[in-house]
Amino acid sequence: MQIDLYSQMLTRQTEVAVIVPERSAPSAPYPVLWLLHGACDNHSGWWRNTAVELYAEEYGIAVVMPSADLSFYANGPLGRYYDHIALELPELLGRMLPISSAPEDQVVAGLSMGGHGAYKFGFTHPERYAGMAVLSAGNFLDLGNPPPGGFQEDVHRKLFRTTIAEELRGTEHDISHLAEQAVLRGTPLPKLFVACGTEDLAFETARRTYDYVTGELGLAGEWHQQAGGHDWSFWGRILPDMMTWCSTQVFRS
């Protein structure tokens, strides 16, 4: 279903796509997969391009797919997108739908910019999630400065106030920094699933980030790779592995 609602965090109308299994009424609220889109996409990307609804039904998982524009899931001049997804939507949807609010029933996941978002949510407030699933993404600062003259440079200038990647080290946009801060706070961290195509330009940074947070910081994680690029063909193929992981390693553990 698509739900249109007013967001106080964004100060405007917005939309969210939600999949609730059509099986008979559950004995307990459904666990939730918060599934985030990439840059230049919206709430419809996952259900238009993959079989996510079939897997949601098979595993008995509710899937929430919000729209976040080109926000990198941050609070900023484009709106309070982090607060909208982390705080506002769980409360609004929890009143409407048979979905769980328990942290052990929450996984945040996404692709590309949405993978950055999954890391950001999971490391900023690890007590709210049992798992993070990151597809085709790592610490985007490792990619260097955005190409001059393109939309990425414009987004960086508007959202981050700089086009120099190194100036963002140690800020809320630096995934390694967020992970380090989470470890220092001593809060148990969500389990981690990371996947990337071997032909993806993000492969090296995805692998480097995964190795750092699991090897250096001690986060429990799974790495998955196979032939593929930065596209729906790869994300559609890896989705069943991710959904199986959610069902067997997070929600049923």
Coordinates of N, CA and C in Angstrom, one line a residue:
M1 N 0.8 -1.2 0.0 CA 0.0 0.0 0.0 C 0.9 1.2 0.0
Q2 N 0.3 2.3 -0.5 CA 1.0 3.6 -0.4 C 0.2 4.5 0.6
I3 N 0.9 5.0 1.6 CA 0.3 5.9 2.6 C 0.8 7.3 2.4
D4 N -0.1 8.2 2.2 CA 0.2 9.7 2.1 C -0.1 10.3 3.4
L5 N 0.9 11.1 3.9 CA 0.7 11.7 5.2 C 1.4 13.0 5.4
Y6 N 1.1 13.7 6.4 CA 1.8 15.0 6.6 C 2.9 14.7 7.6
S7 N 4.1 15.2 7.3 CA 5.2 15.0 8.2 C 5.6 16.3 8.9
Q8 N 5.5 16.4 10.2 CA 5.9 17.6 10.9 C 7.5 17.8 10.8
M9 N 8.2 16.7 10.6 CA 9.6 16.8 10.5 C 10.1 17.4 9.1
L10 N 9.3 17.1 8.1 CA 9.6 17.6 6.8 C 8.7 18.9 6.5
T11 N 7.7 19.2 7.3 CA 6.8 20.3 7.1 C 6.1 20.3 5.8
R12 N 5.7 19.1 5.3 CA 5.0 18.9 4.1 C 4.4 17.5 4.0
Q13 N 3.6 17.3 3.0 CA 3.0 16.0 2.7 C 4.1 15.1 2.1
T14 N 4.1 13.9 2.5 CA 5.1 12.9 1.9 C 4.4 11.6 1.8
E15 N 5.1 10.6 1.3 CA 4.5 9.3 1.1 C 5.5 8.2 1.6
V16 N 4.9 7.0 1.9 CA 5.6 5.8 2.3 C 4.9 4.6 1.7
A17 N 5.7 3.7 1.2 CA 5.1 2.4 0.7 C 5.3 1.4 1.8
V18 N 4.3 0.6 2.1 CA 4.3 -0.4 3.1 C 3.8 -1.7 2.6
I19 N 4.4 -2.8 3.0 CA 4.0 -4.2 2.7 C 3.6 -4.8 4.0
V20 N 2.4 -5.2 4.2 CA 2.0 -6.0 5.3 C 1.5 -7.4 4.8
P21 N 2.1 -8.5 5.3 CA 1.7 -9.8 4.8 C 0.2 -10.0 4.9
E22 N -0.3 -10.6 3.8 CA -1.8 -10.8 3.7 C -2.3 -12.1 4.4
R23 N -1.4 -12.8 5.1 CA -1.8 -14.0 5.8 C -2.7 -13.6 6.9
S24 N -3.3 -14.6 7.6 CA -4.3 -14.3 8.7 C -3.6 -13.5 9.8
A25 N -4.5 -12.9 10.6 CA -4.0 -12.0 11.6 C -2.9 -12.6 12.4
P26 N -1.8 -11.9 12.6 CA -0.6 -12.5 13.4 C -0.9 -12.7 14.9
S27 N -0.3 -13.6 15.5 CA -0.4 -13.7 16.9 C 0.4 -12.7 17.7
A28 N 1.3 -12.0 17.0 CA 2.1 -10.9 17.5 C 2.3 -9.9 16.4
P29 N 2.6 -8.7 16.7 CA 2.9 -7.7 15.6 C 4.1 -8.2 14.7
Y30 N 4.0 -7.8 13.5 CA 5.0 -8.2 12.5 C 6.4 -7.5 12.8
P31 N 7.5 -8.2 12.6 CA 8.8 -7.6 12.6 C 8.9 -6.7 11.4
V32 N 9.7 -5.7 11.5 CA 9.7 -4.6 10.4 C 11.1 -4.5 9.8
L33 N 11.1 -4.5 8.4 CA 12.3 -4.2 7.6 C 12.1 -2.8 7.1
W34 N 12.9 -1.9 7.6 CA 12.9 -0.5 7.1 C 13.8 -0.5 5.9
L35 N 13.3 -0.3 4.7 CA 14.0 -0.5 3.4 C 14.2 0.8 2.7
L36 N 15.4 1.2 2.6 CA 15.7 2.6 2.1 C 16.2 2.6 0.7
H37 N 15.7 3.6 -0.1 CA 16.1 3.7 -1.5 C 17.4 4.5 -1.7
G38 N 17.9 4.4 -2.9 CA 19.1 5.1 -3.3 C 18.9 6.5 -3.8
A39 N 19.9 7.1 -4.2 CA 19.8 8.5 -4.8 C 19.0 8.5 -6.1
C40 N 18.3 9.5 -6.3 CA 17.5 9.7 -7.5 C 16.3 8.7 -7.6
D41 N 15.9 8.2 -6.5 CA 14.8 7.2 -6.4 C 13.8 7.7 -5.3
N42 N 12.8 6.9 -5.1 CA 11.8 7.2 -4.0 C 11.3 5.9 -3.4
H43 N 10.2 6.1 -2.7 CA 9.6 4.9 -2.0 C 9.1 3.8 -2.9
S44 N 9.0 4.0 -4.2 CA 8.5 3.0 -5.1 C 9.6 2.1 -5.7
G45 N 10.8 2.5 -5.5 CA 11.9 1.8 -6.2 C 12.0 0.3 -5.9
W46 N 11.9 -0.1 -4.6 CA 12.0 -1.5 -4.3 C 10.9 -2.3 -4.8
W47 N 9.6 -1.9 -4.6 CA 8.5 -2.7 -5.0 C 8.3 -2.7 -6.5
R48 N 8.8 -1.7 -7.2 CA 8.7 -1.8 -8.7 C 9.7 -2.6 -9.4
N49 N 10.9 -2.8 -8.7 CA 12.0 -3.4 -9.4 C 12.4 -4.7 -8.8
T50 N 11.8 -5.2 -7.7 CA 12.2 -6.4 -7.1 C 10.9 -7.2 -6.7
A51 N 11.2 -8.4 -6.2 CA 10.1 -9.3 -5.7 C 9.9 -9.1 -4.2
V52 N 10.2 -8.0 -3.6 CA 10.2 -7.8 -2.2 C 8.9 -8.2 -1.5
E53 N 7.8 -8.0 -2.2 CA 6.5 -8.4 -1.6 C 6.4 -9.9 -1.4
L54 N 6.9 -10.6 -2.4 CA 6.8 -12.1 -2.3 C 7.6 -12.6 -1.0
Y55 N 8.8 -12.0 -0.8 CA 9.6 -12.4 0.3 C 9.0 -12.0 1.6
A56 N 8.4 -10.8 1.6 CA 7.7 -10.3 2.8 C 6.6 -11.2 3.2
E57 N 5.9 -11.7 2.3 CA 4.8 -12.6 2.6 C 5.3 -14.0 3.0
E58 N 6.4 -14.5 2.3 CA 7.0 -15.8 2.7 C 7.5 -15.8 4.1
Y59 N 8.1 -14.7 4.5 CA 8.8 -14.7 5.9 C 8.0 -14.0 6.9
G60 N 6.8 -13.4 6.6 CA 6.0 -12.8 7.6 C 6.6 -11.5 8.1
I61 N 7.2 -10.7 7.3 CA 7.9 -9.5 7.6 C 7.2 -8.3 7.0
A62 N 6.9 -7.3 7.8 CA 6.4 -6.0 7.3 C 7.5 -5.2 6.7
V63 N 7.3 -4.6 5.6 CA 8.4 -3.8 4.9 C 7.9 -2.4 4.8
V64 N 8.7 -1.4 5.3 CA 8.4 0.0 5.2 C 9.4 0.7 4.3
M65 N 8.9 1.3 3.3 CA 9.8 2.0 2.3 C 9.5 3.5 2.2
P66 N 10.2 4.3 2.9 CA 9.9 5.7 2.9 C 10.6 6.4 1.7
S67 N 10.1 7.7 1.5 CA 10.8 8.5 0.5 C 11.7 9.5 1.3
A68 N 12.9 9.7 0.7 CA 13.9 10.5 1.4 C 14.6 11.5 0.5
D69 N 14.1 11.5 -0.8 CA 14.7 12.5 -1.8 C 16.3 12.3 -1.8
L70 N 17.0 13.3 -2.1 CA 18.5 13.3 -2.1 C 19.0 13.8 -0.8
S71 N 18.6 13.2 0.3 CA 18.9 13.8 1.6 C 20.1 13.1 2.3
F72 N 20.5 11.9 1.8 CA 21.5 11.1 2.5 C 21.0 10.8 3.9
Y73 N 19.7 10.8 4.1 CA 19.1 10.4 5.4 C 19.6 11.2 6.5
A74 N 19.8 12.5 6.3 CA 20.3 13.4 7.3 C 19.3 14.5 7.6
N75 N 19.4 15.1 8.8 CA 18.7 16.3 9.1 C 19.5 17.5 8.4
G76 N 18.8 18.3 7.6 CA 19.6 19.3 7.0 C 18.7 20.3 6.3
P77 N 19.2 21.1 5.4 CA 18.5 22.2 4.8 C 17.3 21.6 3.9
L78 N 17.4 20.3 3.5 CA 16.4 19.7 2.7 C 15.2 19.2 3.6
G79 N 15.4 19.2 4.9 CA 14.4 18.6 5.8 C 15.0 17.7 6.9
R80 N 14.2 17.4 7.9 CA 14.7 16.6 9.0 C 14.4 15.1 8.6
Y81 N 15.1 14.6 7.6 CA 14.8 13.2 7.1 C 15.2 12.2 8.1
Y82 N 16.3 12.4 8.8 CA 16.7 11.4 9.8 C 15.6 11.2 10.9
D83 N 15.1 12.4 11.4 CA 14.1 12.3 12.4 C 12.8 11.8 11.9
H84 N 12.5 12.1 10.6 CA 11.3 11.6 10.0 C 11.2 10.1 10.0
I85 N 12.3 9.5 9.6 CA 12.3 8.0 9.5 C 12.6 7.3 10.8
A86 N 13.5 7.8 11.6 CA 13.9 7.2 12.8 C 12.9 7.4 13.9
L87 N 12.2 8.5 14.0 CA 11.3 8.8 15.1 C 9.8 8.9 14.7
E88 N 9.6 9.7 13.6 CA 8.2 10.0 13.3 C 7.5 8.9 12.7
L89 N 8.0 8.2 11.7 CA 7.3 7.2 11.0 C 7.0 6.0 11.9
P90 N 8.0 5.5 12.7 CA 7.6 4.4 13.6 C 6.4 4.7 14.5
E91 N 6.3 5.9 15.0 CA 5.2 6.3 15.8 C 3.9 6.3 15.0
L92 N 3.9 7.0 13.9 CA 2.7 7.1 13.0 C 2.2 5.8 12.5
L93 N 3.1 5.0 12.0 CA 2.7 3.7 11.4 C 2.4 2.7 12.5
G94 N 3.0 2.8 13.6 CA 2.7 1.9 14.7 C 1.3 2.0 15.2
R95 N 0.7 3.2 15.0 CA -0.7 3.4 15.4 C -1.6 2.9 14.4
M96 N -1.2 2.7 13.2 CA -2.0 2.4 12.1 C -2.0 0.9 11.7
L97 N -0.9 0.2 12.0 CA -0.6 -1.1 11.4 C -0.2 -2.1 12.5
P98 N -0.3 -3.4 12.2 CA 0.1 -4.4 13.2 C 1.6 -4.7 13.1
I99 N 2.4 -3.7 13.4 CA 3.8 -3.8 13.3 C 4.4 -3.6 14.7
S100 N 5.5 -4.3 14.9 CA 6.2 -4.3 16.2 C 7.0 -3.0 16.4
S101 N 7.1 -2.5 17.6 CA 7.9 -1.4 18.0 C 9.2 -1.9 18.7
A102 N 9.3 -3.2 19.0 CA 10.4 -3.7 19.8 C 11.7 -3.6 19.0
P103 N 12.8 -3.2 19.6 CA 14.0 -3.1 18.9 C 14.5 -4.4 18.3
E104 N 14.2 -5.5 19.0 CA 14.6 -6.8 18.5 C 13.9 -7.2 17.2
D105 N 12.9 -6.4 16.9 CA 12.1 -6.7 15.7 C 12.3 -5.7 14.5
Q106 N 13.4 -5.0 14.6 CA 13.7 -3.9 13.6 C 15.0 -4.2 12.9
V107 N 14.9 -4.2 11.6 CA 16.1 -4.2 10.7 C 16.0 -3.0 9.8
V108 N 17.1 -2.2 9.7 CA 17.2 -1.1 8.7 C 18.1 -1.5 7.6
A109 N 17.7 -1.3 6.4 CA 18.4 -1.8 5.2 C 18.3 -0.8 4.1
G110 N 19.2 -0.9 3.1 CA 19.1 0.0 1.9 C 20.2 -0.3 1.0
L111 N 20.0 0.4 -0.2 CA 21.0 0.2 -1.3 C 21.6 1.6 -1.6
S112 N 22.9 1.6 -1.9 CA 23.6 2.8 -2.3 C 23.4 3.9 -1.2
M113 N 22.8 5.0 -1.6 CA 22.6 6.0 -0.6 C 21.8 5.5 0.6
G114 N 20.9 4.5 0.3 CA 20.1 3.9 1.3 C 21.0 3.0 2.2
G115 N 22.0 2.4 1.6 CA 23.0 1.7 2.5 C 23.7 2.6 3.4
H116 N 24.1 3.8 2.9 CA 24.7 4.8 3.8 C 23.7 5.1 4.9
G117 N 22.4 5.2 4.6 CA 21.4 5.5 5.6 C 21.3 4.4 6.6
A118 N 21.3 3.1 6.1 CA 21.2 2.0 7.1 C 22.4 2.0 8.1
Y119 N 23.6 2.3 7.6 CA 24.7 2.4 8.5 C 24.4 3.6 9.5
K120 N 24.0 4.7 9.0 CA 23.8 5.9 9.8 C 22.8 5.7 10.9
F121 N 21.6 5.1 10.5 CA 20.6 4.8 11.6 C 21.1 3.8 12.6
G122 N 21.7 2.7 12.1 CA 22.2 1.7 13.0 C 23.3 2.1 13.9
F123 N 24.2 2.9 13.5 CA 25.3 3.4 14.4 C 24.9 4.6 15.2
T124 N 24.0 5.4 14.7 CA 23.6 6.6 15.5 C 22.8 6.2 16.7
H125 N 21.8 5.3 16.5 CA 21.0 4.8 17.6 C 20.9 3.2 17.5
P126 N 22.0 2.6 17.9 CA 22.0 1.1 17.7 C 21.0 0.4 18.6
E127 N 20.6 1.1 19.7 CA 19.6 0.5 20.6 C 18.2 0.3 20.0
R128 N 18.0 0.9 18.8 CA 16.7 0.8 18.1 C 16.6 -0.3 17.1
Y129 N 17.7 -1.0 16.8 CA 17.7 -1.9 15.7 C 18.4 -3.2 16.1
A130 N 17.9 -4.3 15.6 CA 18.6 -5.6 15.8 C 19.5 -5.9 14.6
G131 N 19.3 -5.3 13.5 CA 20.2 -5.6 12.3 C 20.2 -4.4 11.3
M132 N 21.3 -4.4 10.6 CA 21.6 -3.5 9.5 C 21.9 -4.3 8.3
A133 N 21.3 -4.0 7.1 CA 21.6 -4.7 5.9 C 22.0 -3.6 4.9
V134 N 23.2 -3.7 4.4 CA 23.8 -2.6 3.5 C 24.2 -3.2 2.2
L135 N 23.6 -2.7 1.1 CA 23.9 -3.1 -0.2 C 24.6 -2.1 -1.0
S136 N 25.7 -2.4 -1.6 CA 26.4 -1.5 -2.5 C 26.8 -0.2 -1.9
A137 N 27.3 -0.2 -0.7 CA 27.6 1.1 0.0 C 28.6 0.8 1.0
G138 N 29.4 1.8 1.2 CA 30.4 1.9 2.3 C 30.5 3.3 2.8
N139 N 31.6 3.7 3.4 CA 31.8 5.1 3.8 C 32.0 5.9 2.5
F140 N 31.0 6.7 2.1 CA 31.1 7.3 0.8 C 32.2 8.4 0.8
L141 N 32.7 8.8 1.9 CA 33.8 9.7 1.9 C 35.1 9.1 1.3
D142 N 35.2 7.8 1.3 CA 36.3 7.1 0.7 C 36.3 7.2 -0.8
L143 N 35.2 7.6 -1.4 CA 35.1 7.8 -2.8 C 35.8 9.1 -3.3
G144 N 36.1 9.9 -2.3 CA 36.7 11.2 -2.7 C 35.6 12.3 -3.0
N145 N 36.1 13.3 -3.6 CA 35.2 14.5 -4.0 C 34.3 14.1 -5.1
P146 N 33.0 14.6 -5.1 CA 32.1 14.3 -6.2 C 32.6 14.9 -7.5
P147 N 32.3 14.2 -8.7 CA 32.7 14.8 -10.0 C 32.3 16.2 -10.2
P148 N 33.1 17.1 -10.7 CA 32.7 18.5 -10.9 C 31.7 18.6 -12.0
G149 N 30.7 19.5 -11.7 CA 29.7 19.8 -12.7 C 28.5 18.9 -12.7
G150 N 28.5 17.8 -11.9 CA 27.4 16.9 -11.9 C 26.4 17.1 -10.7
F151 N 25.3 16.4 -10.7 CA 24.3 16.5 -9.7 C 24.9 16.2 -8.3
Q152 N 25.9 15.3 -8.3 CA 26.4 14.9 -7.0 C 27.1 16.1 -6.3
E153 N 27.8 16.9 -7.1 CA 28.5 18.1 -6.6 C 27.5 19.0 -6.0
D154 N 26.4 19.2 -6.8 CA 25.4 20.1 -6.3 C 24.7 19.7 -5.0
V155 N 24.5 18.4 -4.9 CA 23.9 17.8 -3.7 C 24.9 18.0 -2.5
H156 N 26.1 17.7 -2.7 CA 27.1 17.9 -1.6 C 27.2 19.4 -1.2
R157 N 27.1 20.3 -2.1 CA 27.2 21.7 -1.8 C 26.0 22.1 -1.0
K158 N 24.8 21.6 -1.4 CA 23.6 22.0 -0.7 C 23.4 21.3 0.7
L159 N 23.7 20.0 0.7 CA 23.5 19.3 1.9 C 24.6 19.3 2.9
F160 N 25.8 19.2 2.4 CA 27.0 19.1 3.3 C 27.8 20.4 3.4
R161 N 27.4 21.4 2.6 CA 28.0 22.7 2.7 C 29.5 22.7 2.2
T162 N 29.9 21.6 1.6 CA 31.2 21.5 1.0 C 31.2 20.4 0.0
T163 N 32.2 20.5 -1.0 CA 32.4 19.5 -2.0 C 33.7 18.8 -1.7
I164 N 34.3 19.0 -0.6 CA 35.6 18.4 -0.2 C 35.3 17.3 0.8
A165 N 35.5 16.1 0.3 CA 35.1 14.9 1.2 C 35.8 14.9 2.5
E166 N 37.1 15.2 2.5 CA 37.9 15.1 3.7 C 37.4 16.1 4.8
E167 N 36.7 17.2 4.4 CA 36.2 18.1 5.4 C 35.0 17.5 6.2
L168 N 34.5 16.4 5.8 CA 33.4 15.7 6.4 C 33.8 14.6 7.4
R169 N 35.1 14.3 7.4 CA 35.6 13.3 8.4 C 35.3 13.7 9.8
G170 N 34.9 12.8 10.6 CA 34.6 13.1 12.0 C 33.3 13.7 12.2
T171 N 32.4 13.7 11.2 CA 31.1 14.3 11.3 C 30.0 13.2 11.2
E172 N 28.8 13.6 11.3 CA 27.7 12.6 11.3 C 27.6 12.0 9.9
H173 N 28.3 12.5 8.9 CA 28.2 11.9 7.6 C 29.4 10.9 7.3
D174 N 30.2 10.7 8.3 CA 31.3 9.8 8.3 C 31.0 8.5 9.0
I175 N 30.7 7.4 8.2 CA 30.3 6.1 8.7 C 31.3 5.5 9.7
S176 N 32.5 5.6 9.4 CA 33.5 5.1 10.3 C 33.5 5.8 11.7
H177 N 33.3 7.1 11.6 CA 33.3 7.9 12.9 C 32.0 7.5 13.7
L178 N 30.9 7.3 13.0 CA 29.7 6.9 13.7 C 29.8 5.6 14.4
A179 N 30.5 4.6 13.6 CA 30.7 3.3 14.2 C 31.6 3.4 15.4
E180 N 32.7 4.2 15.3 CA 33.6 4.3 16.5 C 32.9 4.9 17.7
Q181 N 32.0 5.9 17.5 CA 31.3 6.5 18.6 C 30.3 5.5 19.2
A182 N 29.7 4.7 18.4 CA 28.8 3.7 18.9 C 29.5 2.7 19.8
V183 N 30.7 2.3 19.3 CA 31.5 1.3 20.1 C 31.9 2.0 21.5
L184 N 32.3 3.2 21.4 CA 32.7 3.9 22.7 C 31.6 4.0 23.7
R185 N 30.3 4.2 23.2 CA 29.2 4.3 24.1 C 28.9 2.9 24.7
G186 N 29.4 1.8 24.2 CA 29.2 0.5 24.8 C 27.8 -0.1 24.6
T187 N 27.0 0.5 23.7 CA 25.7 -0.1 23.4 C 25.9 -1.3 22.5
P188 N 25.2 -2.4 22.8 CA 25.3 -3.6 21.8 C 24.9 -3.1 20.4
L189 N 25.7 -3.5 19.4 CA 25.5 -3.1 18.1 C 24.6 -4.1 17.3
P190 N 23.9 -3.6 16.3 CA 23.1 -4.5 15.5 C 23.9 -5.4 14.7
K191 N 23.4 -6.6 14.3 CA 24.1 -7.5 13.4 C 24.1 -6.8 12.1
L192 N 25.1 -7.3 11.2 CA 25.4 -6.6 10.0 C 25.4 -7.6 8.8
F193 N 24.7 -7.2 7.7 CA 24.7 -8.0 6.5 C 25.2 -6.9 5.4
V194 N 26.3 -7.2 4.7 CA 26.7 -6.3 3.6 C 26.9 -7.1 2.3
A195 N 26.5 -6.6 1.2 CA 26.6 -7.2 -0.1 C 27.0 -6.2 -1.1
C196 N 27.8 -6.6 -2.1 CA 28.2 -5.7 -3.2 C 28.6 -6.5 -4.4
G197 N 28.3 -6.0 -5.6 CA 28.7 -6.7 -6.8 C 30.2 -6.4 -7.1
T198 N 30.8 -7.4 -7.6 CA 32.3 -7.3 -7.8 C 32.6 -6.3 -8.9
E199 N 31.7 -5.9 -9.8 CA 31.9 -4.9 -10.8 C 31.4 -3.5 -10.4
D200 N 31.0 -3.4 -9.2 CA 30.4 -2.1 -8.7 C 31.6 -1.2 -8.4
L201 N 31.4 0.1 -8.8 CA 32.4 1.1 -8.4 C 32.5 1.3 -6.9
A202 N 31.5 0.9 -6.2 CA 31.5 1.0 -4.7 C 32.1 -0.2 -4.1
F203 N 32.6 -1.2 -4.8 CA 33.0 -2.4 -4.2 C 34.2 -2.2 -3.2
E204 N 35.2 -1.5 -3.6 CA 36.3 -1.4 -2.7 C 36.0 -0.6 -1.4
T205 N 35.2 0.4 -1.5 CA 34.8 1.2 -0.3 C 33.9 0.3 0.6
A206 N 33.0 -0.4 -0.1 CA 32.1 -1.3 0.7 C 32.8 -2.3 1.5
R207 N 33.8 -3.0 0.8 CA 34.6 -4.0 1.5 C 35.5 -3.4 2.6
R208 N 36.1 -2.2 2.3 CA 37.0 -1.6 3.3 C 36.2 -1.2 4.5
T209 N 35.0 -0.7 4.3 CA 34.1 -0.3 5.5 C 33.7 -1.5 6.3
Y210 N 33.3 -2.5 5.6 CA 32.9 -3.8 6.2 C 34.1 -4.4 7.1
D211 N 35.3 -4.4 6.5 CA 36.4 -5.0 7.2 C 36.8 -4.1 8.4
Y212 N 36.6 -2.8 8.3 CA 36.9 -2.0 9.5 C 35.9 -2.2 10.6
V213 N 34.6 -2.2 10.3 CA 33.7 -2.3 11.4 C 33.6 -3.7 12.0
T214 N 33.9 -4.7 11.2 CA 33.9 -6.0 11.8 C 35.3 -6.4 12.3
G215 N 36.3 -6.1 11.6 CA 37.7 -6.5 12.0 C 38.3 -5.6 13.1
E216 N 38.2 -4.3 12.9 CA 38.7 -3.4 13.9 C 37.8 -3.1 15.1
L217 N 36.5 -3.0 14.8 CA 35.6 -2.6 15.9 C 34.8 -3.8 16.4
G218 N 34.9 -5.0 15.8 CA 34.3 -6.2 16.4 C 32.9 -6.4 16.2
L219 N 32.3 -5.7 15.2 CA 30.8 -5.9 14.9 C 30.6 -7.3 14.2
A220 N 29.6 -8.0 14.7 CA 29.3 -9.3 14.0 C 28.6 -9.1 12.7
G221 N 29.2 -9.7 11.6 CA 28.7 -9.4 10.3 C 28.9 -10.5 9.3
E222 N 28.1 -10.4 8.2 CA 28.3 -11.3 7.1 C 28.6 -10.5 5.8
W223 N 29.5 -11.0 5.0 CA 29.9 -10.3 3.7 C 29.4 -11.2 2.6
H224 N 28.7 -10.6 1.6 CA 28.3 -11.4 0.4 C 28.7 -10.6 -0.8
Q225 N 29.3 -11.3 -1.7 CA 29.7 -10.7 -3.0 C 29.4 -11.7 -4.1
Q226 N 29.0 -11.2 -5.3 CA 28.9 -11.9 -6.5 C 29.0 -11.0 -7.7
A227 N 29.1 -11.6 -8.9 CA 29.2 -10.7 -10.1 C 28.0 -9.8 -10.2
G228 N 28.3 -8.5 -10.5 CA 27.2 -7.6 -10.6 C 27.7 -6.2 -10.5
G229 N 26.8 -5.3 -10.9 CA 27.2 -3.8 -10.9 C 26.3 -3.1 -9.9
H230 N 26.2 -1.8 -10.1 CA 25.4 -1.0 -9.2 C 24.0 -0.8 -9.8
D231 N 23.2 -1.9 -9.8 CA 22.0 -1.8 -10.5 C 21.0 -2.8 -9.9
W232 N 19.7 -2.7 -10.4 CA 18.6 -3.5 -9.9 C 18.8 -5.0 -10.2
S233 N 19.5 -5.3 -11.2 CA 19.8 -6.7 -11.5 C 20.5 -7.4 -10.3
F234 N 21.5 -6.7 -9.8 CA 22.3 -7.2 -8.6 C 21.4 -7.2 -7.4
W235 N 20.7 -6.1 -7.1 CA 20.0 -5.9 -5.9 C 18.8 -6.9 -5.8
G236 N 18.2 -7.2 -7.0 CA 17.1 -8.1 -7.0 C 17.6 -9.5 -6.7
R237 N 18.8 -9.9 -7.2 CA 19.4 -11.2 -6.9 C 19.8 -11.4 -5.5
I238 N 20.3 -10.3 -4.8 CA 20.8 -10.5 -3.5 C 19.6 -10.3 -2.5
L239 N 18.5 -9.8 -2.9 CA 17.4 -9.5 -1.9 C 16.9 -10.8 -1.2
P240 N 16.7 -12.0 -1.9 CA 16.3 -13.1 -1.1 C 17.3 -13.6 0.0
D241 N 18.6 -13.4 -0.3 CA 19.6 -13.7 0.7 C 19.5 -12.8 1.9
M242 N 19.2 -11.5 1.6 CA 19.1 -10.5 2.7 C 17.8 -10.8 3.5
M243 N 16.7 -11.1 2.8 CA 15.5 -11.4 3.6 C 15.6 -12.7 4.4
T244 N 16.3 -13.7 3.8 CA 16.5 -14.9 4.6 C 17.3 -14.6 5.9
W245 N 18.4 -13.8 5.7 CA 19.2 -13.4 6.9 C 18.3 -12.7 7.9
C246 N 17.4 -11.8 7.5 CA 16.5 -11.1 8.4 C 15.7 -12.1 9.2
S247 N 15.2 -13.1 8.5 CA 14.3 -14.0 9.1 C 14.9 -15.0 10.0
T248 N 16.1 -15.5 9.6 CA 16.8 -16.6 10.3 C 17.8 -16.1 11.3
Q249 N 18.5 -15.0 11.0 CA 19.6 -14.6 11.8 C 19.3 -13.4 12.8
V250 N 18.2 -12.7 12.5 CA 17.9 -11.6 13.3 C 16.6 -11.8 14.0
F251 N 15.5 -11.9 13.3 CA 14.2 -11.9 13.9 C 13.9 -13.3 14.6
R252 N 14.5 -14.4 14.2 CA 14.2 -15.7 14.8 C 15.4 -16.1 15.7
S253 N 16.4 -15.3 15.9 CA 17.5 -15.7 16.7 C 17.2 -15.6 18.2

